[in-house]
mmCIF file with all atom_site columns, C-alpha atoms in Angstrom:
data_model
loop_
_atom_site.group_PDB
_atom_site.id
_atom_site.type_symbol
_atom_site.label_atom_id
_atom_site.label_alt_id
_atom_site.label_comp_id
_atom_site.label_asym_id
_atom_site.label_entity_id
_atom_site.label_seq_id
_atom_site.pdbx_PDB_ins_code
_atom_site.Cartn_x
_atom_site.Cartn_y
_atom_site.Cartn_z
_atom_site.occupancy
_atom_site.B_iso_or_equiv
_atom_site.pdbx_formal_charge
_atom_site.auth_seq_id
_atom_site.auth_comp_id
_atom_site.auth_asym_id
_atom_site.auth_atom_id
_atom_site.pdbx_PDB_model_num
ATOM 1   C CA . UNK A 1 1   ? 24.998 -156.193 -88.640  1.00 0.00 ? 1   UNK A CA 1
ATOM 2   C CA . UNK A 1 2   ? 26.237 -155.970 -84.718  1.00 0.00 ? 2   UNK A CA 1
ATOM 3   C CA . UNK A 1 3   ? 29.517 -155.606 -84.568  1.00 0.00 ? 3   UNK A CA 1
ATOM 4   C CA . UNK A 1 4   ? 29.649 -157.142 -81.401  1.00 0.00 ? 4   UNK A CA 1
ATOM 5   C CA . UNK A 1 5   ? 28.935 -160.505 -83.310  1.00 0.00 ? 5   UNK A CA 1
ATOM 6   C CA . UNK A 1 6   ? 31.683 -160.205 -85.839  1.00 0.00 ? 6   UNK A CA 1
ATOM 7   C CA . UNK A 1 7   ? 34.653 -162.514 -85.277  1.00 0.00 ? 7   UNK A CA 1
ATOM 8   C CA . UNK A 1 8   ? 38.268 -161.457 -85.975  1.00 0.00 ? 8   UNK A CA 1
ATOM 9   C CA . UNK A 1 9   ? 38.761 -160.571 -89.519  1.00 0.00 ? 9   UNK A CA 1
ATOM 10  C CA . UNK A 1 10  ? 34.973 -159.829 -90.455  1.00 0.00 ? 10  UNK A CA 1
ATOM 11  C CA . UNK A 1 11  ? 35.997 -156.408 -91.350  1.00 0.00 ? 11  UNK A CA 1
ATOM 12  C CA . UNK A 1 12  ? 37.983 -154.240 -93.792  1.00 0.00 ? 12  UNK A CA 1
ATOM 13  C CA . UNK A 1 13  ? 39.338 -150.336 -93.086  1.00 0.00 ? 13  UNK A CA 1
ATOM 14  C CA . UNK A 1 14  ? 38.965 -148.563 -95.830  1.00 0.00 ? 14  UNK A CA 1
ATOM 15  C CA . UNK A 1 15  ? 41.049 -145.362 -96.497  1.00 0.00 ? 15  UNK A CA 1
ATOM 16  C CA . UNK A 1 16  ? 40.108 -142.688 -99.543  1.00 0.00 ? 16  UNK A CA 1
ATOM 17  C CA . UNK A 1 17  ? 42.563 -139.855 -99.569  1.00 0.00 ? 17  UNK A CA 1
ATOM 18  C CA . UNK A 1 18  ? 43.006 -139.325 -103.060 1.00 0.00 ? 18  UNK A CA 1
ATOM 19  C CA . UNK A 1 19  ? 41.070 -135.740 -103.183 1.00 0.00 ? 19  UNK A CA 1
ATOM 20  C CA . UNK A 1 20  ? 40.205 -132.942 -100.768 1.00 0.00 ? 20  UNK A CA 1
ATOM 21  C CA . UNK A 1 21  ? 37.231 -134.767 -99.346  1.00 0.00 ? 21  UNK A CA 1
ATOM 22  C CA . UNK A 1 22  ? 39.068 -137.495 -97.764  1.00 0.00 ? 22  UNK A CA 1
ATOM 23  C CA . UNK A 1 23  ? 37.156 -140.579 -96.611  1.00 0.00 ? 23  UNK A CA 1
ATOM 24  C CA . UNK A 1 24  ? 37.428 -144.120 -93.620  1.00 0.00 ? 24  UNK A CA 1
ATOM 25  C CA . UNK A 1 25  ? 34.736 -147.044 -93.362  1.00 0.00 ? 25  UNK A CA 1
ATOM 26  C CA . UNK A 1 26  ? 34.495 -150.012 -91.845  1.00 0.00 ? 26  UNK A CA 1
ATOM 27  C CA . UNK A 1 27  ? 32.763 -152.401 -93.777  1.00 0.00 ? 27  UNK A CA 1
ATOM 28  C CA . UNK A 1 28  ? 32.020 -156.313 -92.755  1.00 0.00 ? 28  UNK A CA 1
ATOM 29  C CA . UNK A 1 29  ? 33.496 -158.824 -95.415  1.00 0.00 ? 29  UNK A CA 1
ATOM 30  C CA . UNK A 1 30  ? 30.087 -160.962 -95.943  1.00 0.00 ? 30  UNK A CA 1
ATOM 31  C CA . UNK A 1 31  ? 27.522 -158.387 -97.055  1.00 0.00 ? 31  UNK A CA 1
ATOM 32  C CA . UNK A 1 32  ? 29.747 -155.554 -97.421  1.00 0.00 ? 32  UNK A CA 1
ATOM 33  C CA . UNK A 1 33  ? 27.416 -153.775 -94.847  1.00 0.00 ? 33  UNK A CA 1
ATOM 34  C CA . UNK A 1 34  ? 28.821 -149.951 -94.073  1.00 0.00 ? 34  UNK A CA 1
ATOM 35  C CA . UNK A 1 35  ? 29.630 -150.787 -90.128  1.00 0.00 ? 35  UNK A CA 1
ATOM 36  C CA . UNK A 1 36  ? 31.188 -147.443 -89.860  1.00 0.00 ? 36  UNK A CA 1
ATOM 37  C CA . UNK A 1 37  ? 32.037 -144.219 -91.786  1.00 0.00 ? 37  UNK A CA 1
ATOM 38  C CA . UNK A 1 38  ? 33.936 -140.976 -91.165  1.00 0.00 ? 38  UNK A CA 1
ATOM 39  C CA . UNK A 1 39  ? 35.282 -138.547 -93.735  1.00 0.00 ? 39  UNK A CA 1
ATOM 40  C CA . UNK A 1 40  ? 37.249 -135.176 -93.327  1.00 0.00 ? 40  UNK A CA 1
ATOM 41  C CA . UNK A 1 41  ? 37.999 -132.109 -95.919  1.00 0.00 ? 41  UNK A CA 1
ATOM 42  C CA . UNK A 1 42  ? 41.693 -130.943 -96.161  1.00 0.00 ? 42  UNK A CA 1
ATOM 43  C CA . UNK A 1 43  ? 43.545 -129.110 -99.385  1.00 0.00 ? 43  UNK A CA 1
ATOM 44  C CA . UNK A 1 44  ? 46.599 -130.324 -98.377  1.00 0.00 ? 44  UNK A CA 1
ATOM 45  C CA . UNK A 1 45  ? 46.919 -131.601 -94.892  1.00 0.00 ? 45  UNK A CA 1
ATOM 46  C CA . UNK A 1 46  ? 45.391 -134.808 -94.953  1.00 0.00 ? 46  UNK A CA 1
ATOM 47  C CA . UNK A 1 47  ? 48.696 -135.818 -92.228  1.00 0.00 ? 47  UNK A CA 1
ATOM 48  C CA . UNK A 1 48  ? 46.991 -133.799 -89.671  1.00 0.00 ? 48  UNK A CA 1
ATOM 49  C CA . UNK A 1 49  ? 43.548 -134.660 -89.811  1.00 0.00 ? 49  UNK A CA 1
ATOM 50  C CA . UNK A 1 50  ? 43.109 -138.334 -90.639  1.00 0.00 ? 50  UNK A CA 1
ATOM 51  C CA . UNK A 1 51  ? 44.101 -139.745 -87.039  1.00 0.00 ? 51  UNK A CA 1
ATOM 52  C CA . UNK A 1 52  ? 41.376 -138.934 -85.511  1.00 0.00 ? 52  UNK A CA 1
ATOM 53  C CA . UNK A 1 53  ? 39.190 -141.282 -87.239  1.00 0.00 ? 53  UNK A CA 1
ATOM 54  C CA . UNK A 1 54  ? 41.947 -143.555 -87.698  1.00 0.00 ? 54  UNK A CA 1
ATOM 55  C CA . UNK A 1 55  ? 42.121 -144.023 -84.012  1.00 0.00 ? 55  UNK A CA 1
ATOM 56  C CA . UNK A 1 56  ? 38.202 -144.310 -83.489  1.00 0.00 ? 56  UNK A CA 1
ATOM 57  C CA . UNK A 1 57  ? 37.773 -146.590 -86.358  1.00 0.00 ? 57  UNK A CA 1
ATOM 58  C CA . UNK A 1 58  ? 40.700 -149.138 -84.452  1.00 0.00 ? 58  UNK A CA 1
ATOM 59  C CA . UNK A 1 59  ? 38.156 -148.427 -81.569  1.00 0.00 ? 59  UNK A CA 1
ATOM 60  C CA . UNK A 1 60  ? 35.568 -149.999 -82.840  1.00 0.00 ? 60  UNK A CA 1
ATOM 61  C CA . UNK A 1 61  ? 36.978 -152.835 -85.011  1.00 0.00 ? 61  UNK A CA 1
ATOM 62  C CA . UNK A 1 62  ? 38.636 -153.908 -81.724  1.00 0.00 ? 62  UNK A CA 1
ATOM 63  C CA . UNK A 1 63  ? 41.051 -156.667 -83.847  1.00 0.00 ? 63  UNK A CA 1
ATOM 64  C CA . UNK A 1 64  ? 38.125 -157.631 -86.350  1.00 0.00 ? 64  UNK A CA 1
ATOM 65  C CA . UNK A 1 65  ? 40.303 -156.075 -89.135  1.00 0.00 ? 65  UNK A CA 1
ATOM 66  C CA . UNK A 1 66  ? 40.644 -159.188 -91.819  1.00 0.00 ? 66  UNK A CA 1
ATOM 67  C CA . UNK A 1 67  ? 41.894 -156.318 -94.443  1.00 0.00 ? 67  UNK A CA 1
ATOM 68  C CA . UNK A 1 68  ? 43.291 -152.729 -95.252  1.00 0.00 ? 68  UNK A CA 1
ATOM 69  C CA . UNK A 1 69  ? 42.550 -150.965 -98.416  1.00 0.00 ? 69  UNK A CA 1
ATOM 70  C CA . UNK A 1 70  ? 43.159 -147.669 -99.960  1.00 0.00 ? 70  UNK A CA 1
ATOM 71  C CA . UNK A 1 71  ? 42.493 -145.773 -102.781 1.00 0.00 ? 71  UNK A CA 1
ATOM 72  C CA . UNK A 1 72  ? 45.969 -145.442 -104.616 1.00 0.00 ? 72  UNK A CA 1
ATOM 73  C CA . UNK A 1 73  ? 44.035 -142.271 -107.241 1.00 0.00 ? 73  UNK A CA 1
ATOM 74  C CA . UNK A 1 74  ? 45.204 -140.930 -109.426 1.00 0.00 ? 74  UNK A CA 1
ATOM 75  C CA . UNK A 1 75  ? 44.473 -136.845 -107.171 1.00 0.00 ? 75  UNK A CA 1
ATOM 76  C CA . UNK A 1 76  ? 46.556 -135.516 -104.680 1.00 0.00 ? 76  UNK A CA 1
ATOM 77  C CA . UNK A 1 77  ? 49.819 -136.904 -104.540 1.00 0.00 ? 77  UNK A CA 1
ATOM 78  C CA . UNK A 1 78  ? 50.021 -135.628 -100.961 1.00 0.00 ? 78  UNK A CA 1
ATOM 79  C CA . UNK A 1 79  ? 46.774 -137.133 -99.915  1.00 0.00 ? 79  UNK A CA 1
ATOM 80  C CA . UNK A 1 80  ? 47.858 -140.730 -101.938 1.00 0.00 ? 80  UNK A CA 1
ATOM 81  C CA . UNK A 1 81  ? 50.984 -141.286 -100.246 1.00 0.00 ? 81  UNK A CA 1
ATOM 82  C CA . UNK A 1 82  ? 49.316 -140.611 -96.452  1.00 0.00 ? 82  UNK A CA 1
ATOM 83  C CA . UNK A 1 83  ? 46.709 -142.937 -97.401  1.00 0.00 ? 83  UNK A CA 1
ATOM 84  C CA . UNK A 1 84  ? 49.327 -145.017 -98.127  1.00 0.00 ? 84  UNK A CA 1
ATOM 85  C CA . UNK A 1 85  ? 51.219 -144.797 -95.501  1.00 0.00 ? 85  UNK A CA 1
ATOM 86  C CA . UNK A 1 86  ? 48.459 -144.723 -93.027  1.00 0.00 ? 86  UNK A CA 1
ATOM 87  C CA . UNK A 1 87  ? 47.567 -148.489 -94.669  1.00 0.00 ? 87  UNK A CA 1
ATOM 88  C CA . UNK A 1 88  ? 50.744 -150.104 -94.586  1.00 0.00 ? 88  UNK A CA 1
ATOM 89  C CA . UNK A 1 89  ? 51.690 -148.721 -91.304  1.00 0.00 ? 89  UNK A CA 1
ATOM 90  C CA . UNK A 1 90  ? 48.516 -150.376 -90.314  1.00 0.00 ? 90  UNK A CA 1
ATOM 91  C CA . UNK A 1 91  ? 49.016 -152.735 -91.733  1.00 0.00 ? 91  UNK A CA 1
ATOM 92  C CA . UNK A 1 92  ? 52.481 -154.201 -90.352  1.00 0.00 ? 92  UNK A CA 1
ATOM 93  C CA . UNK A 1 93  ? 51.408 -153.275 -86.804  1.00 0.00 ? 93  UNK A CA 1
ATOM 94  C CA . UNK A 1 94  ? 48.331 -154.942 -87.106  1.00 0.00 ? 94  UNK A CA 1
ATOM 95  C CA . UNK A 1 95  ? 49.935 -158.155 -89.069  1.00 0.00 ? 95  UNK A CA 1
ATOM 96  C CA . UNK A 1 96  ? 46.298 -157.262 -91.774  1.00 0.00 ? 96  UNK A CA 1
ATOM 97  C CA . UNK A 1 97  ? 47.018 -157.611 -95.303  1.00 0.00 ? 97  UNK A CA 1
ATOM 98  C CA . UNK A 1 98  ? 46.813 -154.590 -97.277  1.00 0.00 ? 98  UNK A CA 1
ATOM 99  C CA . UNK A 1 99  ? 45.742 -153.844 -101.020 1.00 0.00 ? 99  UNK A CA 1
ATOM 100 C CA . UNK A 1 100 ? 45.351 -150.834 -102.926 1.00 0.00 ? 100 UNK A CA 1
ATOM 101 C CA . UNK A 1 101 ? 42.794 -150.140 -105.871 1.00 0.00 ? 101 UNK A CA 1
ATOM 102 C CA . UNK A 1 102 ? 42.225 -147.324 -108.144 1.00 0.00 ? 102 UNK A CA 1
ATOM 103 C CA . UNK A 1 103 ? 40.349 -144.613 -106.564 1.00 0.00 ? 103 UNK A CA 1
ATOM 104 C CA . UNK A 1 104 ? 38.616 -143.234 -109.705 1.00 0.00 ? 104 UNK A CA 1
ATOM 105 C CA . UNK A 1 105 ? 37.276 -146.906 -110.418 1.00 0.00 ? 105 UNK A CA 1
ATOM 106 C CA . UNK A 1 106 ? 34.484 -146.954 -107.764 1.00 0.00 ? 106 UNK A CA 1
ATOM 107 C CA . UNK A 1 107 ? 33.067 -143.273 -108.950 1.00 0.00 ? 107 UNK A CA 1
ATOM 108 C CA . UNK A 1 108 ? 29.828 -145.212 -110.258 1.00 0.00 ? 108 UNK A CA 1
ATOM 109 C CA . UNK A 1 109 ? 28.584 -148.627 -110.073 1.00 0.00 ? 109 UNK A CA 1
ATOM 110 C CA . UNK A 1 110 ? 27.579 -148.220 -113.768 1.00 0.00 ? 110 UNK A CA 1
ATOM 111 C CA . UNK A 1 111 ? 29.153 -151.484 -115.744 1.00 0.00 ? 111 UNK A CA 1
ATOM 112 C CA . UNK A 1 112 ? 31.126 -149.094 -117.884 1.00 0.00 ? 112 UNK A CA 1
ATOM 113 C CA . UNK A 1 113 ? 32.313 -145.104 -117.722 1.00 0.00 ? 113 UNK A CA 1
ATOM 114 C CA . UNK A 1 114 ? 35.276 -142.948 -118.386 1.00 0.00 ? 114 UNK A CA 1
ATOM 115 C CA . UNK A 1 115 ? 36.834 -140.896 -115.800 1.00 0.00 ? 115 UNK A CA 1
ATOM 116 C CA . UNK A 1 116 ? 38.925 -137.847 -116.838 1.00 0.00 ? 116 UNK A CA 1
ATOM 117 C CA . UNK A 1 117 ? 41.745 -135.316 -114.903 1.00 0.00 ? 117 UNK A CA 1
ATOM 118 C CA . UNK A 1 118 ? 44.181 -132.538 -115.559 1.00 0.00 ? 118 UNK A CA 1
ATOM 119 C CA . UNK A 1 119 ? 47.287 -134.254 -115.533 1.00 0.00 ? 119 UNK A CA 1
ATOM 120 C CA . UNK A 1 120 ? 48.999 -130.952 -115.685 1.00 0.00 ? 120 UNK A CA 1
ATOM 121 C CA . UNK A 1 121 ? 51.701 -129.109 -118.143 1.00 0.00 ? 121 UNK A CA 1
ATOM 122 C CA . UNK A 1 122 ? 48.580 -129.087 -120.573 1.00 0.00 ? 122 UNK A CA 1
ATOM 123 C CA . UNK A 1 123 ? 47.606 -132.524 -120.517 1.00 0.00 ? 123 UNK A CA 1
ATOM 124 C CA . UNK A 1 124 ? 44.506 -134.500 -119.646 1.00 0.00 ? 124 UNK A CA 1
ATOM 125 C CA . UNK A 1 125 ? 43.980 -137.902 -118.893 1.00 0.00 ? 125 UNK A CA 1
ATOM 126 C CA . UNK A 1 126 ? 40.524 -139.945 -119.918 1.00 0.00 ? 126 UNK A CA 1
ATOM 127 C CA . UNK A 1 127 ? 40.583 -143.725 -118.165 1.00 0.00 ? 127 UNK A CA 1
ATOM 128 C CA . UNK A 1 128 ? 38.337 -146.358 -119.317 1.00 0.00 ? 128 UNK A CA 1
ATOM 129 C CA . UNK A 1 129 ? 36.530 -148.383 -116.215 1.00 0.00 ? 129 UNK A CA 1
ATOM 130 C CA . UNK A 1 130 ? 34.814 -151.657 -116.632 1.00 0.00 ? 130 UNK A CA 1
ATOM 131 C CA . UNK A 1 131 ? 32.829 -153.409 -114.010 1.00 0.00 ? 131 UNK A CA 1
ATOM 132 C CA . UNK A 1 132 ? 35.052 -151.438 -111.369 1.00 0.00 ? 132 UNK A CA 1
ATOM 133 C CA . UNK A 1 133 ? 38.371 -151.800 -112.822 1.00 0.00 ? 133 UNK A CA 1
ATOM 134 C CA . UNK A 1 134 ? 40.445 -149.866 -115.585 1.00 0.00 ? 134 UNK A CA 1
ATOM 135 C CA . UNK A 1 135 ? 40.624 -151.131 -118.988 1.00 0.00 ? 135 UNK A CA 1
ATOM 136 C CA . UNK A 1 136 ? 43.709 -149.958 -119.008 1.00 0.00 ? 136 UNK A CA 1
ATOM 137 C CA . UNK A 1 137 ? 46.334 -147.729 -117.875 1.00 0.00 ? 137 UNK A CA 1
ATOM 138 C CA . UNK A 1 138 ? 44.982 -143.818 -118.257 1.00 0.00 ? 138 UNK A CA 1
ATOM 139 C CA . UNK A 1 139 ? 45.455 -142.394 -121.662 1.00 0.00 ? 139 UNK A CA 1
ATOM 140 C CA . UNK A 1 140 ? 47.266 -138.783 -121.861 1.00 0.00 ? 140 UNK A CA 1
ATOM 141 C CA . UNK A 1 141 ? 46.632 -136.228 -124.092 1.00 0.00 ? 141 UNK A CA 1
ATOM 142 C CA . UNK A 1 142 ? 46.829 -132.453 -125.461 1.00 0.00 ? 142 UNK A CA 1
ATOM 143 C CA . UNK A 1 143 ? 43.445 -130.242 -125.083 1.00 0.00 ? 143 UNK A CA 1
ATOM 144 C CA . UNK A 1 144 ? 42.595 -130.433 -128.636 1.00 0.00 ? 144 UNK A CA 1
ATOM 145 C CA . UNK A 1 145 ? 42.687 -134.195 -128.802 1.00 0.00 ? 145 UNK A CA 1
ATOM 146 C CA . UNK A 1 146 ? 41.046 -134.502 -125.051 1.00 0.00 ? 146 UNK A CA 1
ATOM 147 C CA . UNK A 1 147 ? 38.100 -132.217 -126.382 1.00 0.00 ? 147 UNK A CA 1
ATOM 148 C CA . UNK A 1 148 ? 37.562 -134.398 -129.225 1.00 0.00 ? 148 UNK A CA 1
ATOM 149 C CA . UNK A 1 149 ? 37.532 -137.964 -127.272 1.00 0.00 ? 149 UNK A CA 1
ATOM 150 C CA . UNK A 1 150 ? 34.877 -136.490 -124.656 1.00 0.00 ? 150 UNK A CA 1
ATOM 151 C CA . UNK A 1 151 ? 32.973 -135.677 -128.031 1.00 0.00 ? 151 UNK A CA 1
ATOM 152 C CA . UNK A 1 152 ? 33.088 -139.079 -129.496 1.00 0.00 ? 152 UNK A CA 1
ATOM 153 C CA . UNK A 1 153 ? 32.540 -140.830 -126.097 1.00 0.00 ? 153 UNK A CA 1
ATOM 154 C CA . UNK A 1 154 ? 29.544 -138.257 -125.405 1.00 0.00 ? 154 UNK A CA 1
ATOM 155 C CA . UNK A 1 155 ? 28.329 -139.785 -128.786 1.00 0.00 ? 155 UNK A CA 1
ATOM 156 C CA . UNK A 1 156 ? 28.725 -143.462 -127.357 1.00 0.00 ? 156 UNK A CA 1
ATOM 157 C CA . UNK A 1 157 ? 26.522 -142.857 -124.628 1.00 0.00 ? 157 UNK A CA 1
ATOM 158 C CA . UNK A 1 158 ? 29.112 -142.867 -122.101 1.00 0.00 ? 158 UNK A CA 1
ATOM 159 C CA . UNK A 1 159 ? 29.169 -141.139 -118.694 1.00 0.00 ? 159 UNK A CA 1
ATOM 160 C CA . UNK A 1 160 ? 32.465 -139.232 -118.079 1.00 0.00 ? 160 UNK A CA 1
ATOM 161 C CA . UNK A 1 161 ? 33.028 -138.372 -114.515 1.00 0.00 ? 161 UNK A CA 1
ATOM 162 C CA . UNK A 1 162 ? 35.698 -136.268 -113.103 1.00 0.00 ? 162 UNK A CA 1
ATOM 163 C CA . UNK A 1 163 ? 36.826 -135.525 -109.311 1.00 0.00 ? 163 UNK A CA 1
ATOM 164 C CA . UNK A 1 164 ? 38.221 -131.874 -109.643 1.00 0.00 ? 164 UNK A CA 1
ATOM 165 C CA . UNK A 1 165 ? 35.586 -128.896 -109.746 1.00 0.00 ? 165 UNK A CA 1
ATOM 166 C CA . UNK A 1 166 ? 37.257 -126.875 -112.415 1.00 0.00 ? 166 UNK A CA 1
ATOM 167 C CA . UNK A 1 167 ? 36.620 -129.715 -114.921 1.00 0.00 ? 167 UNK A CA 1
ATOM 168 C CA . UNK A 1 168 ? 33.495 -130.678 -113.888 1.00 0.00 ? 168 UNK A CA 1
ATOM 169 C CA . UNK A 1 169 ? 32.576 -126.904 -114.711 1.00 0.00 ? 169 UNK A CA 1
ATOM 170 C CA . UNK A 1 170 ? 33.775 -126.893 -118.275 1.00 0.00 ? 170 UNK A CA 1
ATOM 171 C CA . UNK A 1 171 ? 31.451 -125.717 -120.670 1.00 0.00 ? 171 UNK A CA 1
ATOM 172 C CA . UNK A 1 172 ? 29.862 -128.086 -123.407 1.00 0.00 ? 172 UNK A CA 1
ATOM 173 C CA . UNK A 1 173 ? 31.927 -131.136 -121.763 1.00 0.00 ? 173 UNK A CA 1
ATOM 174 C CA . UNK A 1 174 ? 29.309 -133.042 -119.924 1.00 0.00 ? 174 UNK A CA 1
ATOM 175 C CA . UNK A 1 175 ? 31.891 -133.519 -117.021 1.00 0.00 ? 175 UNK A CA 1
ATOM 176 C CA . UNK A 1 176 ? 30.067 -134.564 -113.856 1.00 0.00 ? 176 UNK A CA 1
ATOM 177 C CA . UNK A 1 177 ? 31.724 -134.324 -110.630 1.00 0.00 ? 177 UNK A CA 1
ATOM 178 C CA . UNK A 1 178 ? 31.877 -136.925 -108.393 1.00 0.00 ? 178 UNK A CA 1
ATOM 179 C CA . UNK A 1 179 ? 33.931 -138.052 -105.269 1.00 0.00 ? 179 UNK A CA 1
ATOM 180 C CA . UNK A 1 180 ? 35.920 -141.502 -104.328 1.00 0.00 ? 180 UNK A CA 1
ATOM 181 C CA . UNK A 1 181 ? 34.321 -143.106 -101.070 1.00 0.00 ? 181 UNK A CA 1
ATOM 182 C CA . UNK A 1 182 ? 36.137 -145.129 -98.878  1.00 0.00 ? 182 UNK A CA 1
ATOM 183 C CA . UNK A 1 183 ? 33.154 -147.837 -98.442  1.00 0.00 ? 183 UNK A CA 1
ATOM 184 C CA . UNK A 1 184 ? 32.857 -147.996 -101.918 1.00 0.00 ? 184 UNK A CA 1
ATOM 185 C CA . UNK A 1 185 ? 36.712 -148.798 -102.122 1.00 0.00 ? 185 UNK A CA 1
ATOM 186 C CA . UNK A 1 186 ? 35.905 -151.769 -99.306  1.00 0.00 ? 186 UNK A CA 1
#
């Protein structure tokens, strides 16, 4: 697709900040064609680095924004809320609506998976996704009952996906790493 050709509001911005490996696209609206894509790695400054391709992906969509998105997580509460605010900043200046979707719910494109996280203080969290949305709100839990349900969902043939490294390297738990994109969010 030319971008060229598109008429105002073809496209959609899509912002992933939820993790380290932070993620934009530009994506058209009928196809869903991947116009553009830029992603940047940051622990913890996501502020410092994401206006860069902010300002080249307004470059190219040149007022064909139709739509904002961004990954609202759950990860890095620091990278969430400048995703966030990078959106609805956006957003109002550019009079575009905005939405927000859960991050961990475009990990695969399976119809169903579970998607699991420290949620600190000795808890984990295990969320259910269906056709790209969550079943439901993210079940916590101790270690002991968290070891168990990967067990049983292990059993049921389900993948469980996780975006932190320390997880995904836990013996026996058939974690697999994997990391939000922004042009899957779009």
């Amino acid at each position: 697709m030319e971008i060229a050709r598109l008429a105002p509001g073809d496209m959609i911005l899509a912002i992933e900040t939820s993790t380290t490996e932070a993620s934009l696209a530009l994506v058209g609206r009928r196809g869903g064609d991947v116009l553009w894509q830029a992603s940047f790695e940051s622990d913890r400054l996501h502020n410092a680095k994401i206006f860069d391709p902010v300002a080249e992906a307004l470059d190219i969509s040149r007022g064909k924004l139709g739509r904002i998105v961004v990954g609202l997580g759950p990860g890095s509460y620091s990278g969430i809320r400048v995703g966030i605010a990078v959106a609805t900043g956006l957003g109002l200046a550019l009079d575009v609506p905005v939405a927000g979707l859960a991050s961990i719910a475009v990990l695969s494109d399976e119809a169903e998976f579970v998607v699991t996280g420290d949620a600190r203080r000795s808890s984990y969290y295990l969320a259910r996704i269906l056709n790209r949305h969550l079943e439901q709100e993210p079940e916590m839990m101790g270690k002991s009952q968290w070891l168990d349900e990967l067990a049983l969902l292990r059993k049921k043939g389900l993948n469980i996906y996780t975006t932190e490294k320390p997880l995904a390297a836990e013996d026996g738990c058939g974690i697999e790493l994997r990391r939000p994109e922004a042009r899957e969010l779009a």
